[in-house]
Structures are given as structure tokens and as C-alpha cells.
């Protein structure tokens, strides 16, 4: 994922070479002053020393800004790229690889926030370590020093910066909290996103992208300040050494023979070695994270062509026909574990169809094919006897659905608004939620509910989409007996009268009489297509295992 372009490699070299020369210049001055060479014990040499330190610090600041900008650009663009990959991936891919891969990829990406610091400290530490080795050999001196004044200065500076940055860090945390809500929405509401192009676009354009852009700017500024402070501690040390070399001996506070003990080990040994040792864990984590993210992007790479139609009004739909539709599940060894089909089926506008069958009979697979979440491996789906799609389902934006694992999004990604929406208020009354939700605010509708209430809210949102086909996957299973009866006897007939085409997966055989047709699935095939009004309804016989001739 993180691949340095040639221009950035060249930039690193252009930084490393002058930085090495300047650092060597600093060491060279120190060495000659310690050696007592008279030409280095002048006032202008002290000015030269301080100027070199400041120039080297500024060089590192410029480098930090460039490498920070590059790193955070890659980091935040890849966060958006991962969302886009997930939203475009087929449902079957997400089911095979697991949603946990999504969260892991996000966590791995965050590790790369340390990338600028790692690069800078690695380069500087290696250069300083090299110079340390030179002086260990040339001076043959072993000393360890702690300059109390420097420690106090660095500590005070650090805590002052921490106190001023705490509010910005808290703001960044809020951005990331909202970001992980979007992560949760994509995982738990994946099917809902797949059914609406507008919803996907609104998530990316109105919520995710602004969130990530604002967080990117804030995160960049925070890290830039912290890294600058870290450089101040490094080059502030050079200034202290300058005072030790040029000021303290002159005013008689420090003996010349003690200078080496104060300087050499402090400068050339402790810092570089500690940095390189402490970053070994970071190197490993970065390498592992990079490999995992590349594998994630490869596994979720999809060439799926999603047919995008504008949300259609009920009158825009007249019929839907399945012609020899097949679908096959495969395990990791490419072995077929379950097959749906052949499915031959016609659905007319305004029909109310109940789908029944035992566990593993193919009901859920059929629903996923119908809604376009699975792409059939064979056959064709014909919409309105004109729009034909071979191998690609074009029904997604004709259908609103409430699935068994329904999820209420944390934000409104759809075209409708809840505030001042009389239809929404009426639906709350119909669903007997007007006493539970006291106003028409978004946050009131997007809070935790009981499972039954949550499905009622999801049905309200599905109806507000105003699509011609309504798919309900065991919707009534979590309702109390009173509302289940109301749902079948009053609500579904009302929706049918309004022109909705209703396809409901159900096991409530006491209410089968309200359907127009009942489709029974068994072993991946439709074994019964029962016309309720034309044939005597014996619900018990519908559950008998019969193979259609």
C-alpha cells in the first residue's frame, strides 16, 4: 500500500545528504573545540555553530512537513478507498471473508499515522549513530551525562504543548468516533446500501468524505506540532552543548577537561541507539500492517458492474420475470455446497406473495438474488418485459427491503427528510410508535430500540423510500401477537391497495389467506406455487415435503 515514488526517494536523498553534512559540521566544530584548537575558540565560531544548528533544524522541519503531507494523504485516501471497496463488493465476498476484516484493515491503517515520525527518527538516528561510532573510535571516551537544565526545558516545553493541544486531540477523537459509526453502518447495513445508489453516494459525499477530510487536516496539524516539538528537544540539545562549549568555560562555571564528559556520550550514544531500539516494534507493526492492507484490497477487489437506476415510482414497475435462474455457493476449495435453481417465476405489479420453506430451503438465497445482493450464475431477470439483464440484477433500485438482520443507520443517507414530514408522522402513528418517538428529529429515530420496534422503524424508512417493490424477510417474527395480527390483516392489505408489490418471507401460516400467492422453496427450488384465491387453502399441506413434478 505504502510505496514511495521515485520523486519521494529522491526527496529523501536530497534531505539526507545536506543533513549529514550539516550534522557532521556540528560534530566537527565540537570535536575541534574539545581538542583545544585555537582557530575554533573564537566568537564567530560560536555564531557559526548556532547558525548551523538552527539551519539543520529548519531543514528537518521542511522535511517533516513534506513527509507528513505525503503520509496523511495516503492514509486518509486509503480510508476512503477501503469504504469504497466494501460498498462495491458483492455480498457474497463480504460473507466469505467476514466483516472483521473491515475493522482490522481500519486499525492497520491507523498504524501508519506514525510513519512520518518513524522515517524522520530512523534517518536522524542512523546518521547520529554513525557519527557516534566515529567519535568512539577517534576520542576513545566513555562518559554519560544528564544535563538537568535541558531535561527541565524539554519537559516544560512538552507539557505546555500537551496542554494547548488537548482540545484539538479531543476534537480529532470525535471525528474518529463518527467515522467508526460509519464503519458500523456499512457492516450492519450493507444490504441497505447495496439497494440504493443514492444512499451510498450520500454516505461517501455528505458524511464520510467530509469527516475524513476534516480529520485529515486536524490530525496533520496535531502531528506536525508534536513532531516539531520533538525536533526542538533534539536540536535544543545542540544549543545546550553550544553553551557548554562556548559560554560556561569562559565564565568559569565549567572546567575544560569536563567538557567531554558533558557532551560526547550525551550527544552521540544515548539518543540514536534508544531511538532505533524503541522503533523495532514499530518497524514490525508497519510491515505487517502494510502486508495485511494489501491483501485486504486484493481480496475485496471487485469488477462487479452495478446497474444503477433512479429510484422508480410504483407506476414505473409492471412485472418481473425470472427465467432459468441459478446460483451456486462455493467453499474455499471451490466445491459447491448449495445450489439454487432452476427458478422460473413471474411477479406482477400489486401482487402480495408469501415465501415459505424450511431452514436451508433457499428462501434467503432467492431474496438475495431478487434484491440484487447476489448475482445469478445462470439465467436472466427481465423487468417490465423490456429491461433485461443477463448475469447482472437490475432490480436493486426498484426494491426497498427490511431484512432479518435489519440495521438502523446512525445518519440519514436517503433522499427523504424526517423533519416536517407528515408522511413520516402518519407512519409513526400506523406503526404505533408515535408514543415512543415524541418528535420528528433524526436523532430520535436513530436510537436503540427493541428488536420489534427496530423492525417497525426500518419498515417506516423502507416505505419513505417510495419504491414499487417491498421485500420483508420474516418481518413479523419479532412482533407481539397484537401487532402481528394488525400487520397481516390491516397493514399489508393497505400497502397492496396503494400499489405496492409485496414479497414477504414468513412462517405465520395462520395469515396465509391474506396472500395472493404462496411460493414454497425446498432444496433450492420452488416446489409449490399456490394461488390462494383460486384453490382451497390447507395450510398444513403446504408444509408437506413434495417434489414438484
Short mmCIF file of C-alpha atoms in Angstrom, two decimals:
data_model
loop_
_atom_site.label_atom_id
_atom_site.label_comp_id
_atom_site.label_asym_id
_atom_site.label_seq_id
_atom_site.Cartn_x
_atom_site.Cartn_y
_atom_site.Cartn_z
CA UNK A 1 0.00 0.00 0.00
CA UNK A 2 2.70 2.46 1.02
CA UNK A 3 5.00 2.67 -1.97
CA UNK A 4 7.48 5.53 -2.13
CA UNK A 5 7.56 7.07 -5.57
CA UNK A 6 10.90 7.82 -7.16
CA UNK A 7 10.34 11.53 -6.54
CA UNK A 8 9.95 10.89 -2.81
CA UNK A 9 13.02 8.65 -2.71
CA UNK A 10 14.93 11.45 -4.41
CA UNK A 11 13.50 13.89 -1.89
CA UNK A 12 14.71 11.70 0.98
CA UNK A 13 18.20 11.60 -0.52
CA UNK A 14 18.24 15.37 -1.02
CA UNK A 15 17.33 15.70 2.64
CA UNK A 16 19.76 13.09 3.95
CA UNK A 17 22.87 14.38 2.17
CA UNK A 18 22.78 18.04 3.36
CA UNK A 19 21.52 16.92 6.77
CA UNK A 20 24.53 14.58 7.09
CA UNK A 21 26.93 17.32 6.01
CA UNK A 22 25.44 19.82 8.45
CA UNK A 23 25.37 17.29 11.27
CA UNK A 24 28.97 16.42 10.55
CA UNK A 25 29.76 20.15 10.59
CA UNK A 26 28.29 20.37 14.06
CA UNK A 27 30.29 17.38 15.23
CA UNK A 28 33.42 18.72 13.53
CA UNK A 29 33.17 22.03 15.39
CA UNK A 30 32.55 20.24 18.69
CA UNK A 31 35.49 17.94 18.14
CA UNK A 32 37.92 20.73 17.37
CA UNK A 33 36.77 22.90 20.24
CA UNK A 34 37.14 19.94 22.60
CA UNK A 35 40.59 19.36 21.18
CA UNK A 36 41.50 22.95 22.09
CA UNK A 37 42.40 24.17 18.61
CA UNK A 38 42.73 27.92 18.89
CA UNK A 39 41.19 28.69 15.49
CA UNK A 40 37.92 27.23 16.75
CA UNK A 41 37.92 29.16 20.03
CA UNK A 42 36.64 32.41 18.58
CA UNK A 43 33.44 34.41 18.81
CA UNK A 44 32.49 33.96 15.17
CA UNK A 45 32.82 30.18 15.51
CA UNK A 46 30.16 30.21 18.20
CA UNK A 47 27.90 32.14 15.84
CA UNK A 48 28.69 29.65 13.07
CA UNK A 49 27.85 26.76 15.38
CA UNK A 50 24.48 28.18 16.45
CA UNK A 51 23.65 29.08 12.85
CA UNK A 52 24.42 25.54 11.69
CA UNK A 53 22.21 24.06 14.41
CA UNK A 54 19.31 26.35 13.52
CA UNK A 55 19.72 25.72 9.78
CA UNK A 56 19.74 21.95 10.35
CA UNK A 57 16.62 22.22 12.48
CA UNK A 58 14.82 24.23 9.79
CA UNK A 59 15.87 21.66 7.19
CA UNK A 60 14.25 18.94 9.27
CA UNK A 61 11.10 20.99 9.76
CA UNK A 62 10.72 21.39 5.99
CA UNK A 63 11.33 17.69 5.52
CA UNK A 64 8.80 16.84 8.24
CA UNK A 65 6.12 18.91 6.55
CA UNK A 66 6.65 17.20 3.21
CA UNK A 67 6.74 13.65 4.56
CA UNK A 68 3.73 14.39 6.82
CA UNK A 69 1.70 15.69 3.92
CA UNK A 70 2.51 12.64 1.82
CA UNK A 71 1.81 10.16 4.62
CA UNK A 72 -1.50 11.61 5.71
CA UNK A 73 -2.64 11.98 2.11
CA UNK A 74 -2.03 8.26 1.59
CA UNK A 75 -3.55 7.36 4.97
CA UNK A 76 -6.84 9.21 4.57
CA UNK A 77 -7.25 8.45 0.89
CA UNK A 78 -6.87 4.75 1.68
CA UNK A 79 -9.51 5.01 4.41
CA UNK A 80 -11.94 6.30 1.79
CA UNK A 81 -10.69 3.67 -0.65
CA UNK A 82 -11.46 0.86 1.82
CA UNK A 83 -15.03 2.17 2.29
CA UNK A 84 -15.45 2.34 -1.47
CA UNK A 85 -14.11 -1.22 -1.84
CA UNK A 86 -16.59 -2.53 0.73
CA UNK A 87 -19.57 -0.70 -0.78
CA UNK A 88 -18.75 -2.05 -4.25
CA UNK A 89 -18.00 -5.59 -3.14
CA UNK A 90 -20.63 -8.31 -3.70
CA UNK A 91 -22.41 -9.50 -0.57
CA UNK A 92 -21.05 -13.00 -1.14
CA UNK A 93 -17.50 -11.65 -0.84
CA UNK A 94 -18.24 -9.98 2.48
CA UNK A 95 -19.89 -13.16 3.77
CA UNK A 96 -16.92 -15.30 2.77
CA UNK A 97 -14.19 -13.03 4.15
CA UNK A 98 -16.07 -11.76 7.19
CA UNK A 99 -16.80 -8.24 8.41
CA UNK A 100 -13.96 -8.41 10.92
CA UNK A 101 -11.54 -7.94 8.02
CA UNK A 102 -13.00 -4.47 7.57
CA UNK A 103 -12.32 -3.42 11.16
CA UNK A 104 -8.84 -4.94 11.06
CA UNK A 105 -7.98 -3.04 7.91
CA UNK A 106 -9.07 0.22 9.53
CA UNK A 107 -6.92 -0.49 12.58
CA UNK A 108 -3.95 -1.39 10.39
CA UNK A 109 -4.29 1.87 8.50
CA UNK A 110 -4.11 3.89 11.71
CA UNK A 111 -0.72 2.41 12.46
CA UNK A 112 0.65 4.38 9.52
CA UNK A 113 -0.05 7.61 11.37
CA UNK A 114 3.40 7.03 12.93
CA UNK A 115 5.06 6.71 9.52
CA UNK A 116 6.46 10.30 9.32
CA UNK A 117 7.93 10.05 12.82
CA UNK A 118 9.46 6.66 12.06
CA UNK A 119 11.12 7.90 8.86
CA UNK A 120 12.50 11.03 10.45
CA UNK A 121 13.85 9.37 13.59
CA UNK A 122 15.29 6.47 11.64
CA UNK A 123 17.24 8.72 9.29
CA UNK A 124 18.43 11.03 12.03
CA UNK A 125 19.29 8.19 14.41
CA UNK A 126 21.29 6.31 11.79
CA UNK A 127 23.25 9.44 10.91
CA UNK A 128 23.90 10.28 14.53
CA UNK A 129 24.82 6.70 15.34
CA UNK A 130 27.36 6.74 12.53
CA UNK A 131 28.94 9.89 13.93
CA UNK A 132 28.86 8.37 17.41
CA UNK A 133 30.84 5.42 16.18
CA UNK A 134 33.40 7.74 14.63
CA UNK A 135 33.94 9.57 17.90
CA UNK A 136 34.04 6.43 19.96
CA UNK A 137 36.96 5.35 17.84
CA UNK A 138 38.69 8.72 17.48
CA UNK A 139 38.25 10.03 21.02
CA UNK A 140 38.21 6.76 23.00
CA UNK A 141 36.00 8.37 25.61
CA UNK A 142 33.23 6.79 27.65
CA UNK A 143 31.01 9.13 29.62
CA UNK A 144 27.40 9.50 30.48
CA UNK A 145 25.82 12.78 31.27
CA UNK A 146 22.47 14.16 32.10
CA UNK A 147 22.03 17.86 31.64
CA UNK A 148 19.36 18.79 34.14
CA UNK A 149 18.63 22.12 32.59
CA UNK A 150 17.97 20.51 29.22
CA UNK A 151 15.65 17.92 30.75
CA UNK A 152 13.67 20.60 32.56
CA UNK A 153 13.48 22.72 29.43
CA UNK A 154 12.27 19.82 27.29
CA UNK A 155 9.78 18.68 29.95
CA UNK A 156 8.30 22.15 30.40
CA UNK A 157 8.05 22.68 26.65
CA UNK A 158 6.43 19.30 26.16
CA UNK A 159 3.78 19.75 28.87
CA UNK A 160 2.97 23.25 27.64
CA UNK A 161 2.33 21.90 24.16
CA UNK A 162 0.27 19.00 25.52
CA UNK A 163 -1.97 21.39 27.44
CA UNK A 164 -2.58 23.57 24.36
CA UNK A 165 -3.22 20.60 22.07
CA UNK A 166 -5.60 18.66 24.33
CA UNK A 167 -8.71 20.32 22.88
CA UNK A 168 -7.65 19.55 19.30
CA UNK A 169 -6.91 15.95 20.23
CA UNK A 170 -10.40 15.68 21.76
CA UNK A 171 -11.90 17.09 18.54
CA UNK A 172 -10.00 14.55 16.49
CA UNK A 173 -11.32 11.77 18.71
CA UNK A 174 -14.87 12.97 17.99
CA UNK A 175 -14.23 12.78 14.25
CA UNK A 176 -12.96 9.23 14.64
CA UNK A 177 -15.93 8.25 16.79
CA UNK A 178 -18.26 9.34 13.99
CA UNK A 179 -16.01 7.57 11.49
CA UNK A 180 -16.43 4.24 13.28
CA UNK A 181 -20.19 4.81 13.31
CA UNK A 182 -20.00 4.91 9.52
CA UNK A 183 -17.96 1.71 9.69
CA UNK A 184 -20.73 0.12 11.75
CA UNK A 185 -23.36 1.40 9.32
CA UNK A 186 -21.61 -0.13 6.33
CA UNK A 187 -21.18 -3.52 8.01
CA UNK A 188 -24.59 -3.85 9.65
CA UNK A 189 -26.50 -2.01 6.93
CA UNK A 190 -24.61 -3.40 3.95
CA UNK A 191 -27.73 -4.70 2.21
CA UNK A 192 -29.46 -1.34 2.59
CA UNK A 193 -26.54 0.41 0.91
CA UNK A 194 -26.49 -2.10 -1.92
CA UNK A 195 -30.17 -1.38 -2.62
CA UNK A 196 -29.72 2.38 -3.03
CA UNK A 197 -27.19 4.18 -5.19
CA UNK A 198 -28.23 7.49 -3.65
CA UNK A 199 -27.68 6.17 -0.14
CA UNK A 200 -24.16 5.00 -0.99
CA UNK A 201 -23.31 8.31 -2.65
CA UNK A 202 -24.72 10.31 0.26
CA UNK A 203 -22.69 8.31 2.74
CA UNK A 204 -19.47 8.92 0.80
CA UNK A 205 -20.07 12.53 -0.26
CA UNK A 206 -22.04 14.07 2.63
CA UNK A 207 -20.72 12.11 5.59
CA UNK A 208 -17.61 10.01 5.15
CA UNK A 209 -15.54 12.24 2.86
CA UNK A 210 -16.12 15.50 4.84
CA UNK A 211 -15.42 13.64 8.07
CA UNK A 212 -12.16 12.21 6.74
CA UNK A 213 -11.08 15.49 5.13
CA UNK A 214 -11.64 17.46 8.35
CA UNK A 215 -9.96 14.75 10.42
CA UNK A 216 -7.04 14.63 7.98
CA UNK A 217 -6.39 18.36 8.34
CA UNK A 218 -6.70 18.26 12.11
CA UNK A 219 -4.61 15.11 12.50
CA UNK A 220 -1.91 16.53 10.23
CA UNK A 221 -1.70 19.75 12.25
CA UNK A 222 -1.58 17.91 15.58
CA UNK A 223 1.13 15.52 14.50
CA UNK A 224 3.10 18.30 12.82
CA UNK A 225 3.21 20.27 16.06
CA UNK A 226 4.21 17.24 18.12
CA UNK A 227 6.93 16.28 15.69
CA UNK A 228 8.22 19.84 15.65
CA UNK A 229 8.43 19.77 19.43
CA UNK A 230 10.35 16.52 19.28
CA UNK A 231 12.83 18.19 16.94
CA UNK A 232 13.12 21.12 19.32
CA UNK A 233 14.21 18.70 22.03
CA UNK A 234 16.82 17.24 19.69
CA UNK A 235 18.26 20.48 18.41
CA UNK A 236 17.74 22.28 21.69
CA UNK A 237 20.33 19.81 22.95
CA UNK A 238 22.80 21.21 20.43
CA UNK A 239 22.22 24.70 21.80
CA UNK A 240 22.91 23.47 25.31
CA UNK A 241 26.11 21.90 24.08
CA UNK A 242 26.99 25.22 22.48
CA UNK A 243 26.58 26.87 25.86
CA UNK A 244 28.77 24.19 27.41
CA UNK A 245 31.48 24.71 24.82
CA UNK A 246 31.47 28.44 24.35
CA UNK A 247 29.84 30.04 27.39
CA UNK A 248 30.35 28.03 30.55
CA UNK A 249 34.17 27.63 30.25
CA UNK A 250 34.57 31.35 29.51
CA UNK A 251 32.68 32.44 32.61
CA UNK A 252 34.42 29.82 34.73
CA UNK A 253 31.41 27.63 35.54
CA UNK A 254 32.81 24.58 33.84
CA UNK A 255 36.33 23.17 33.59
CA UNK A 256 37.61 22.47 30.10
CA UNK A 257 38.58 18.92 30.97
CA UNK A 258 34.98 18.16 31.92
CA UNK A 259 33.52 19.20 28.57
CA UNK A 260 33.92 15.76 27.00
CA UNK A 261 32.11 14.13 29.93
CA UNK A 262 29.20 16.52 29.43
CA UNK A 263 28.95 16.26 25.68
CA UNK A 264 30.19 13.20 23.87
CA UNK A 265 28.10 10.35 25.25
CA UNK A 266 25.06 12.56 25.76
CA UNK A 267 25.10 13.59 22.12
CA UNK A 268 26.30 10.56 20.21
CA UNK A 269 25.25 7.48 22.12
CA UNK A 270 22.02 7.69 24.09
CA UNK A 271 19.69 9.25 21.54
CA UNK A 272 20.33 7.28 18.34
CA UNK A 273 20.62 3.89 19.98
CA UNK A 274 17.47 4.35 22.08
CA UNK A 275 15.52 5.55 19.07
CA UNK A 276 16.49 2.61 16.92
CA UNK A 277 15.83 0.10 19.70
CA UNK A 278 12.45 1.58 20.61
CA UNK A 279 11.33 1.62 16.99
CA UNK A 280 11.98 -2.05 16.30
CA UNK A 281 8.42 -2.87 17.34
CA UNK A 282 7.11 -0.09 15.12
CA UNK A 283 9.03 -1.41 12.11
CA UNK A 284 7.45 -4.83 12.59
CA UNK A 285 3.93 -3.45 13.02
CA UNK A 286 4.26 -1.26 9.94
CA UNK A 287 5.48 -4.16 7.81
CA UNK A 288 2.71 -6.49 8.98
CA UNK A 289 0.05 -3.80 8.58
CA UNK A 290 1.22 -2.95 5.08
CA UNK A 291 1.03 -6.60 4.01
CA UNK A 292 -2.40 -7.10 5.56
CA UNK A 293 -3.85 -3.99 3.93
CA UNK A 294 -2.53 -5.01 0.52
CA UNK A 295 -4.12 -8.43 0.98
CA UNK A 296 -7.39 -6.83 2.06
CA UNK A 297 -7.51 -4.61 -1.03
CA UNK A 298 -6.74 -7.60 -3.23
CA UNK A 299 -9.37 -9.84 -1.59
CA UNK A 300 -12.08 -7.19 -1.84
CA UNK A 301 -11.14 -6.11 -5.33
CA UNK A 302 -14.32 -6.36 -7.39
CA UNK A 303 -15.06 -5.89 -11.04
CA UNK A 304 -18.80 -6.01 -10.34
CA UNK A 305 -20.81 -3.73 -12.59
CA UNK A 306 -23.70 -2.39 -10.54
CA UNK A 307 -26.71 -1.41 -12.64
CA UNK A 308 -27.80 1.98 -11.30
CA UNK A 309 -31.37 3.10 -11.94
CA UNK A 310 -33.01 6.11 -10.37
CA UNK A 311 -35.49 5.19 -7.66
CA UNK A 312 -38.63 4.30 -9.58
CA UNK A 313 -42.17 5.29 -8.69
CA UNK A 314 -44.72 2.46 -8.23
CA UNK A 315 -46.28 3.10 -11.63
CA UNK A 316 -42.87 2.55 -13.30
CA UNK A 317 -42.96 -1.16 -12.42
CA UNK A 318 -45.30 -3.64 -14.10
CA UNK A 319 -43.70 -7.07 -13.97
CA UNK A 320 -40.62 -9.08 -13.03
CA UNK A 321 -39.72 -12.44 -14.54
CA UNK A 322 -37.10 -14.99 -13.51
CA UNK A 323 -36.09 -17.25 -16.37
CA UNK A 324 -33.97 -20.33 -15.52
CA UNK A 325 -32.17 -18.53 -12.67
CA UNK A 326 -29.37 -20.48 -10.98
CA UNK A 327 -27.00 -19.69 -8.13
CA UNK A 328 -24.31 -21.84 -6.54
CA UNK A 329 -22.44 -21.43 -3.26
CA UNK A 330 -18.80 -22.48 -3.24
CA UNK A 331 -16.44 -23.03 -0.31
CA UNK A 332 -12.78 -22.06 -0.18
CA UNK A 333 -11.88 -25.19 -2.12
CA UNK A 334 -14.32 -24.14 -4.90
CA UNK A 335 -16.59 -27.04 -4.00
CA UNK A 336 -20.32 -26.47 -4.47
CA UNK A 337 -22.11 -26.54 -1.11
CA UNK A 338 -25.62 -25.39 -2.11
CA UNK A 339 -27.41 -24.63 -5.38
CA UNK A 340 -30.50 -22.57 -6.08
CA UNK A 341 -32.48 -23.25 -9.20
CA UNK A 342 -33.68 -23.52 -11.72
CA UNK A 343 -36.09 -20.77 -10.66
CA UNK A 344 -38.81 -19.77 -13.12
CA UNK A 345 -41.13 -17.16 -11.74
CA UNK A 346 -43.28 -14.21 -12.80
CA UNK A 347 -44.24 -11.41 -10.42
CA UNK A 348 -46.91 -8.89 -11.42
CA UNK A 349 -47.42 -5.40 -10.08
CA UNK A 350 -49.58 -5.27 -6.96
CA UNK A 351 -49.20 -8.92 -6.01
CA UNK A 352 -48.74 -9.99 -2.41
CA UNK A 353 -46.54 -13.09 -2.39
CA UNK A 354 -45.61 -15.07 0.71
CA UNK A 355 -42.47 -17.20 0.57
CA UNK A 356 -42.27 -20.23 2.82
CA UNK A 357 -39.93 -23.16 3.33
CA UNK A 358 -37.79 -24.88 5.92
CA UNK A 359 -34.34 -23.88 7.05
CA UNK A 360 -31.85 -24.14 4.23
CA UNK A 361 -34.55 -24.42 1.59
CA UNK A 362 -33.26 -21.47 -0.44
CA UNK A 363 -35.57 -18.65 0.72
CA UNK A 364 -32.78 -16.28 1.79
CA UNK A 365 -30.73 -17.07 -1.31
CA UNK A 366 -33.73 -16.28 -3.50
CA UNK A 367 -34.29 -12.98 -1.66
CA UNK A 368 -30.63 -12.06 -2.17
CA UNK A 369 -30.96 -12.82 -5.89
CA UNK A 370 -34.21 -10.87 -6.12
CA UNK A 371 -32.73 -7.80 -4.46
CA UNK A 372 -29.51 -7.97 -6.46
CA UNK A 373 -27.30 -8.74 -3.46
CA UNK A 374 -26.25 -11.98 -5.17
CA UNK A 375 -25.63 -12.17 -8.89
CA UNK A 376 -27.09 -15.30 -10.51
CA UNK A 377 -24.63 -17.73 -12.06
CA UNK A 378 -27.10 -18.52 -14.81
CA UNK A 379 -30.39 -17.42 -16.32
CA UNK A 380 -31.89 -13.99 -16.83
CA UNK A 381 -34.07 -11.50 -14.99
CA UNK A 382 -36.49 -9.49 -17.09
CA UNK A 383 -38.05 -6.28 -15.75
CA UNK A 384 -41.23 -4.89 -17.36
CA UNK A 385 -40.71 -7.29 -20.29
CA UNK A 386 -38.20 -4.81 -21.67
CA UNK A 387 -35.26 -4.19 -19.35
CA UNK A 388 -33.29 -7.41 -19.48
CA UNK A 389 -30.16 -8.17 -17.52
CA UNK A 390 -28.21 -11.35 -18.10
CA UNK A 391 -25.96 -12.20 -15.18
CA UNK A 392 -26.47 -8.80 -13.54
CA UNK A 393 -29.50 -7.96 -11.43
CA UNK A 394 -31.09 -4.63 -12.33
CA UNK A 395 -33.78 -4.64 -9.62
CA UNK A 396 -31.93 -3.00 -6.73
CA UNK A 397 -33.35 0.49 -7.09
CA UNK A 398 -36.87 -0.87 -7.60
CA UNK A 399 -36.84 -2.56 -4.20
CA UNK A 400 -36.90 -1.41 -0.60
CA UNK A 401 -36.39 -4.13 1.96
CA UNK A 402 -36.34 -4.96 5.64
CA UNK A 403 -34.08 -7.93 6.26
CA UNK A 404 -34.00 -10.23 9.25
CA UNK A 405 -30.74 -8.60 10.40
CA UNK A 406 -32.13 -5.10 9.89
CA UNK A 407 -29.94 -2.16 10.87
CA UNK A 408 -30.95 1.42 11.59
CA UNK A 409 -28.28 3.75 10.24
CA UNK A 410 -26.75 6.33 12.56
CA UNK A 411 -27.38 9.04 9.91
CA UNK A 412 -29.92 9.66 7.18
CA UNK A 413 -28.31 8.61 3.88
CA UNK A 414 -31.55 8.73 1.89
CA UNK A 415 -33.35 11.36 -0.16
CA UNK A 416 -36.21 11.97 2.26
CA UNK A 417 -36.09 14.09 5.42
CA UNK A 418 -37.91 13.28 8.66
CA UNK A 419 -38.39 16.79 9.99
CA UNK A 420 -41.69 18.39 8.99
CA UNK A 421 -42.59 15.20 7.11
CA UNK A 422 -46.30 14.48 7.55
CA UNK A 423 -45.99 11.07 5.90
CA UNK A 424 -43.37 10.10 8.48
CA UNK A 425 -45.59 11.24 11.36
CA UNK A 426 -48.52 9.29 9.91
CA UNK A 427 -46.36 6.16 9.58
CA UNK A 428 -45.30 6.53 13.22
CA UNK A 429 -48.97 6.50 14.15
CA UNK A 430 -49.71 3.49 11.94
CA UNK A 431 -46.77 1.58 13.42
CA UNK A 432 -47.88 2.56 16.95
CA UNK A 433 -44.60 4.34 17.59
CA UNK A 434 -45.98 7.86 17.96
CA UNK A 435 -45.90 7.49 21.74
CA UNK A 436 -42.35 6.08 21.65
CA UNK A 437 -40.88 8.78 19.40
CA UNK A 438 -42.03 12.16 20.60
CA UNK A 439 -40.76 14.36 17.75
CA UNK A 440 -39.61 14.28 14.13
CA UNK A 441 -35.90 14.76 14.80
CA UNK A 442 -33.38 12.43 13.17
CA UNK A 443 -31.67 11.51 16.42
CA UNK A 444 -34.97 10.41 17.95
CA UNK A 445 -35.49 7.89 15.14
CA UNK A 446 -31.92 6.58 15.24
CA UNK A 447 -31.56 5.41 18.81
CA UNK A 448 -31.60 1.89 20.26
CA UNK A 449 -34.98 0.15 20.02
CA UNK A 450 -36.29 -3.27 20.91
CA UNK A 451 -36.00 -5.71 18.02
CA UNK A 452 -39.70 -5.45 17.20
CA UNK A 453 -39.70 -1.65 17.36
CA UNK A 454 -36.48 -1.55 15.35
CA UNK A 455 -38.15 -3.52 12.56
CA UNK A 456 -41.11 -1.16 12.62
CA UNK A 457 -38.75 1.81 12.23
CA UNK A 458 -36.95 0.03 9.39
CA UNK A 459 -40.29 -0.57 7.67
CA UNK A 460 -41.11 3.14 8.05
CA UNK A 461 -37.81 4.05 6.40
CA UNK A 462 -38.42 1.50 3.63
CA UNK A 463 -41.87 2.99 2.91
CA UNK A 464 -40.45 6.53 2.86
CA UNK A 465 -38.16 5.40 0.02
CA UNK A 466 -41.35 5.01 -2.02
CA UNK A 467 -40.16 2.15 -4.22
CA UNK A 468 -42.62 -0.11 -6.05
CA UNK A 469 -41.49 -3.44 -4.58
CA UNK A 470 -41.36 -4.11 -0.83
CA UNK A 471 -39.42 -7.15 0.41
CA UNK A 472 -39.92 -8.26 4.02
CA UNK A 473 -37.76 -11.05 5.42
CA UNK A 474 -39.58 -12.62 8.38
CA UNK A 475 -40.59 -9.12 9.45
CA UNK A 476 -43.41 -10.22 11.77
CA UNK A 477 -41.31 -12.76 13.66
CA UNK A 478 -40.28 -10.21 16.29
CA UNK A 479 -43.68 -8.56 16.70
CA UNK A 480 -46.09 -9.14 19.55
CA UNK A 481 -49.31 -11.09 18.72
CA UNK A 482 -51.41 -7.92 18.58
CA UNK A 483 -49.22 -6.12 16.08
CA UNK A 484 -48.54 -9.29 14.08
CA UNK A 485 -52.30 -9.63 13.55
CA UNK A 486 -52.56 -5.93 12.65
CA UNK A 487 -49.65 -6.30 10.22
CA UNK A 488 -51.23 -9.12 8.19
CA UNK A 489 -54.89 -8.09 8.41
CA UNK A 490 -54.59 -4.32 8.03
CA UNK A 491 -51.16 -3.01 7.10
CA UNK A 492 -50.25 -5.35 4.24
CA UNK A 493 -53.67 -5.02 2.54
CA UNK A 494 -53.37 -1.23 2.87
CA UNK A 495 -49.95 -1.23 1.20
CA UNK A 496 -51.23 -3.54 -1.55
CA UNK A 497 -54.14 -1.20 -2.16
CA UNK A 498 -51.66 1.68 -2.53
CA UNK A 499 -49.97 -0.19 -5.37
CA UNK A 500 -47.07 -1.85 -3.60
CA UNK A 501 -45.83 -5.23 -4.77
CA UNK A 502 -45.13 -7.16 -1.57
CA UNK A 503 -42.86 -10.19 -1.25
CA UNK A 504 -42.70 -11.49 2.32
CA UNK A 505 -40.81 -14.42 3.80
CA UNK A 506 -42.98 -15.78 6.59
CA UNK A 507 -43.84 -18.82 8.68
CA UNK A 508 -47.12 -17.41 10.01
CA UNK A 509 -49.48 -19.91 8.36
CA UNK A 510 -52.46 -18.50 10.26
CA UNK A 511 -52.31 -15.49 7.96
CA UNK A 512 -51.57 -17.19 4.63
CA UNK A 513 -55.11 -16.40 3.47
CA UNK A 514 -54.16 -12.73 3.03
CA UNK A 515 -51.61 -13.51 0.30
CA UNK A 516 -52.31 -13.68 -3.42
CA UNK A 517 -49.75 -16.43 -3.92
CA UNK A 518 -47.60 -18.66 -1.74
CA UNK A 519 -44.25 -19.90 -3.01
CA UNK A 520 -42.71 -22.84 -1.22
CA UNK A 521 -38.98 -23.46 -1.54
CA UNK A 522 -37.30 -26.79 -0.88
CA UNK A 523 -33.77 -27.88 -1.80
CA UNK A 524 -33.21 -24.65 -3.74
CA UNK A 525 -36.29 -24.97 -5.96
CA UNK A 526 -39.87 -23.70 -5.99
CA UNK A 527 -41.84 -26.86 -5.27
CA UNK A 528 -45.23 -25.15 -4.90
CA UNK A 529 -46.72 -22.00 -6.43
CA UNK A 530 -50.09 -21.79 -4.73
CA UNK A 531 -52.80 -19.34 -5.90
CA UNK A 532 -54.64 -18.52 -2.68
CA UNK A 533 -57.86 -17.22 -4.26
CA UNK A 534 -58.18 -19.97 -6.86
CA UNK A 535 -57.52 -23.02 -4.69
CA UNK A 536 -58.75 -24.19 -1.27
CA UNK A 537 -56.16 -23.21 1.33
CA UNK A 538 -54.99 -26.09 3.53
CA UNK A 539 -52.00 -24.66 5.36
CA UNK A 540 -50.95 -28.00 6.78
CA UNK A 541 -50.48 -29.46 3.30
CA UNK A 542 -48.18 -26.60 2.32
CA UNK A 543 -45.55 -27.82 4.77
CA UNK A 544 -45.50 -31.40 3.44
CA UNK A 545 -42.32 -32.22 1.55
CA UNK A 546 -43.48 -32.64 -2.01
CA UNK A 547 -41.31 -32.53 -5.08
CA UNK A 548 -42.89 -30.67 -7.94
CA UNK A 549 -43.45 -32.85 -11.00
#
